[in-house]
């Protein structure tokens, strides 16, 4: 876990770069201890949140052994988050997938919520950016907004994908900033782990299916 306050935190006694003009608190969580420069650059470019004093903001990253087009085809389905989100039991959305669309999500038992109303804030098929805001529900994630980006990379010599998801949310009464970030990060990491499994399984299936199907 690395904290960034307008600049990348450097481990091992290194000198940190000068802070940006508008410092932000980031916590980049990945499989490794330290984020690569490219990942940090993506966060700076695409994951811009302005958390207020009573809010927290963080980011989670996941490397997936599947090409970008396949991963994005799952991520962009705002109307079917259950394709890879394990905590979603049902989703209803009227009309086409477009900015301003609203979905009603039912959450599986075991979480401190049963439903969530969510609005699509941004869907960019060229840059592979999805942004969602929670606008209702019986959860405690007030003023929650997320940005998810998908980036091409090479993993073990094959086309792969780096997925980064960031968020900003109010800190509920009775909870600390660290507790709130930890809870949301845990949910996002479960989602991205499931996204990786679904994507990689599709790659395996496509490689093993007969050509004369």
Coordinates of C-alpha atoms in Angstrom, one line a residue:
X1 CA 0.0 0.0 0.0
X2 CA 1.5 3.3 -1.0
X3 CA 0.2 6.7 0.0
X4 CA 0.4 9.6 -2.5
X5 CA -0.2 13.2 -1.6
X6 CA 0.0 14.9 -4.9
X7 CA 3.2 12.9 -5.7
X8 CA 4.3 9.3 -5.7
X9 CA 5.5 7.9 -2.4
X10 CA 9.0 6.4 -2.7
X11 CA 10.2 3.5 -0.5
X12 CA 13.6 2.7 0.7
X13 CA 14.6 6.2 1.8
X14 CA 14.4 7.8 -1.7
X15 CA 13.5 11.4 -2.3
X16 CA 9.8 12.0 -3.2
X17 CA 9.0 14.3 -6.1
X18 CA 7.8 17.8 -5.4
X19 CA 4.1 17.9 -4.6
X20 CA 1.6 18.8 -7.3
X21 CA -0.2 22.2 -7.2
X22 CA -3.4 20.6 -5.9
X23 CA -2.4 17.7 -3.5
X24 CA -4.7 14.7 -3.2
X25 CA -4.5 11.8 -0.9
X26 CA -4.2 8.5 -2.8
X27 CA -3.7 5.0 -1.7
X28 CA -2.8 2.7 -4.6
X29 CA -3.3 -0.9 -3.8
X30 CA -1.9 -3.6 -6.1
X31 CA -0.4 -7.1 -6.0
X32 CA 3.0 -5.5 -5.5
X33 CA 4.2 -3.2 -2.7
X34 CA 5.2 -0.4 -5.0
X35 CA 3.2 0.9 -8.1
X36 CA 5.1 1.2 -11.4
X37 CA 5.6 4.6 -12.9
X38 CA 3.1 3.8 -15.7
X39 CA 0.3 2.9 -13.2
X40 CA 0.9 6.1 -11.2
X41 CA 0.8 8.1 -14.5
X42 CA -2.6 6.5 -15.3
X43 CA -3.9 7.5 -11.9
X44 CA -2.8 11.1 -12.3
X45 CA -4.2 11.4 -15.8
X46 CA -7.6 9.6 -15.5
X47 CA -8.5 9.3 -11.8
X48 CA -9.0 12.8 -10.6
X49 CA -11.0 13.2 -7.5
X50 CA -11.2 16.2 -5.2
X51 CA -12.1 14.6 -1.8
X52 CA -13.4 17.1 0.8
X53 CA -12.4 17.0 4.5
X54 CA -15.1 14.4 5.4
X55 CA -14.3 12.2 2.5
X56 CA -11.7 9.6 1.5
X57 CA -10.3 8.6 -1.8
X58 CA -8.2 5.6 -3.0
X59 CA -7.4 3.4 -6.0
X60 CA -7.0 -0.3 -6.7
X61 CA -5.2 -2.0 -9.6
X62 CA -5.4 -5.4 -11.1
X63 CA -3.4 -7.1 -13.9
X64 CA -5.4 -9.4 -16.1
X65 CA -4.1 -12.0 -18.6
X66 CA -6.7 -11.1 -21.2
X67 CA -6.7 -8.5 -24.0
X68 CA -8.2 -5.1 -23.5
X69 CA -11.1 -5.6 -25.9
X70 CA -12.3 -8.6 -24.0
X71 CA -12.0 -7.0 -20.5
X72 CA -13.6 -3.8 -21.7
X73 CA -16.6 -5.7 -23.2
X74 CA -17.4 -6.8 -19.7
X75 CA -16.7 -3.6 -17.9
X76 CA -18.7 -1.4 -20.2
X77 CA -21.9 -3.4 -19.6
X78 CA -23.4 -0.9 -17.2
X79 CA -26.7 -2.8 -17.5
X80 CA -25.1 -6.1 -16.4
X81 CA -22.6 -5.6 -13.5
X82 CA -23.4 -9.2 -12.4
X83 CA -21.3 -10.4 -15.3
X84 CA -18.3 -10.1 -13.0
X85 CA -19.3 -8.4 -9.7
X86 CA -19.9 -11.3 -7.3
X87 CA -22.0 -9.3 -4.8
X88 CA -24.7 -8.3 -7.4
X89 CA -27.7 -10.6 -7.5
X90 CA -29.8 -8.6 -9.9
X91 CA -29.8 -5.4 -12.0
X92 CA -32.5 -3.5 -13.8
X93 CA -31.9 -0.6 -16.3
X94 CA -34.3 0.9 -18.7
X95 CA -33.2 2.1 -22.2
X96 CA -29.8 2.0 -23.8
X97 CA -26.4 2.3 -22.1
X98 CA -25.6 6.0 -22.3
X99 CA -24.4 8.8 -20.0
X100 CA -27.2 9.5 -17.5
X101 CA -28.6 6.0 -17.5
X102 CA -29.7 4.7 -14.1
X103 CA -29.6 1.2 -12.8
X104 CA -31.2 -0.5 -9.8
X105 CA -28.8 -3.0 -8.3
X106 CA -29.8 -5.7 -5.8
X107 CA -27.0 -6.9 -3.5
X108 CA -26.6 -10.4 -2.2
X109 CA -27.1 -11.1 1.4
X110 CA -24.1 -10.8 3.7
X111 CA -23.3 -7.2 3.0
X112 CA -24.7 -4.2 5.0
X113 CA -27.0 -3.3 2.1
X114 CA -29.7 -4.8 -0.1
X115 CA -30.0 -2.3 -3.0
X116 CA -28.2 0.6 -4.7
X117 CA -29.3 3.1 -7.3
X118 CA -26.4 4.1 -9.6
X119 CA -26.0 6.6 -12.5
X120 CA -23.6 6.3 -15.4
X121 CA -21.5 9.5 -15.4
X122 CA -19.1 8.7 -18.2
X123 CA -18.6 5.9 -20.8
X124 CA -15.7 6.4 -23.2
X125 CA -15.2 3.5 -25.6
X126 CA -12.0 5.1 -27.1
X127 CA -10.1 5.8 -23.8
X128 CA -11.8 2.9 -22.0
X129 CA -13.2 4.9 -19.1
X130 CA -16.3 4.1 -17.0
X131 CA -17.5 6.4 -14.2
X132 CA -20.4 5.7 -11.9
X133 CA -22.1 7.6 -9.1
X134 CA -24.3 6.2 -6.4
X135 CA -27.5 8.3 -6.2
X136 CA -29.6 6.1 -3.8
X137 CA -29.9 2.9 -1.9
X138 CA -29.9 1.6 1.7
X139 CA -26.1 1.5 1.9
X140 CA -23.7 3.8 3.8
X141 CA -21.7 4.9 0.8
X142 CA -23.0 8.4 0.5
X143 CA -21.7 10.6 -2.4
X144 CA -19.8 7.6 -3.7
X145 CA -18.3 8.2 -7.2
X146 CA -15.9 5.8 -9.0
X147 CA -13.7 5.9 -12.1
X148 CA -12.6 2.6 -13.8
X149 CA -10.0 2.6 -16.6
X150 CA -8.7 -0.2 -18.7
X151 CA -5.2 -0.1 -20.3
X152 CA -3.3 -2.5 -22.6
X153 CA -0.1 -4.1 -21.4
X154 CA 1.9 -7.2 -22.1
X155 CA 1.9 -10.1 -19.6
X156 CA 4.2 -13.1 -20.2
X157 CA 4.6 -12.1 -23.8
X158 CA 0.8 -12.0 -24.4
X159 CA -1.8 -9.2 -24.6
X160 CA -2.9 -8.3 -21.1
X161 CA -4.8 -5.6 -19.4
X162 CA -4.2 -3.3 -16.5
X163 CA -7.5 -2.2 -14.7
X164 CA -7.5 0.7 -12.2
X165 CA -10.5 1.6 -10.2
X166 CA -10.6 4.7 -8.0
X167 CA -13.3 6.2 -5.8
X168 CA -14.2 9.0 -3.5
X169 CA -16.9 8.7 -0.7
X170 CA -18.1 10.3 2.4
X171 CA -16.7 8.9 5.7
X172 CA -19.7 7.6 7.7
X173 CA -20.3 8.8 11.2
X174 CA -18.6 6.5 13.6
X175 CA -15.9 5.4 11.1
X176 CA -12.4 6.6 10.4
X177 CA -10.9 7.4 7.0
X178 CA -8.8 4.3 7.1
X179 CA -11.8 2.1 8.0
X180 CA -13.8 3.5 5.1
X181 CA -11.1 3.1 2.6
X182 CA -10.3 -0.4 3.7
X183 CA -13.9 -1.5 3.4
X184 CA -14.4 0.0 -0.1
X185 CA -11.0 -1.3 -1.3
X186 CA -11.9 -4.8 -0.2
X187 CA -15.1 -4.7 -2.3
X188 CA -13.3 -3.3 -5.3
X189 CA -10.5 -5.9 -5.0
X190 CA -13.1 -8.7 -5.0
X191 CA -14.8 -7.2 -8.1
X192 CA -11.5 -6.9 -10.0
X193 CA -10.4 -10.4 -9.0
X194 CA -13.7 -11.8 -10.3
X195 CA -13.3 -9.7 -13.5
X196 CA -9.8 -11.3 -14.0
X197 CA -11.2 -14.8 -13.5
X198 CA -14.1 -14.2 -15.9
X199 CA -11.9 -12.6 -18.5
X200 CA -9.1 -15.2 -18.3
X201 CA -11.7 -18.1 -18.5
X202 CA -13.1 -16.6 -21.7
X203 CA -9.6 -16.5 -23.1
X204 CA -9.0 -20.2 -22.3
X205 CA -12.4 -21.1 -23.7
X206 CA -11.8 -19.2 -27.0
X207 CA -8.4 -21.0 -27.3
X208 CA -9.9 -24.5 -26.8
X209 CA -13.1 -24.2 -28.8
X210 CA -13.0 -25.9 -32.3
X211 CA -12.7 -23.6 -35.3
X212 CA -15.5 -25.4 -37.2
X213 CA -18.1 -24.7 -34.5

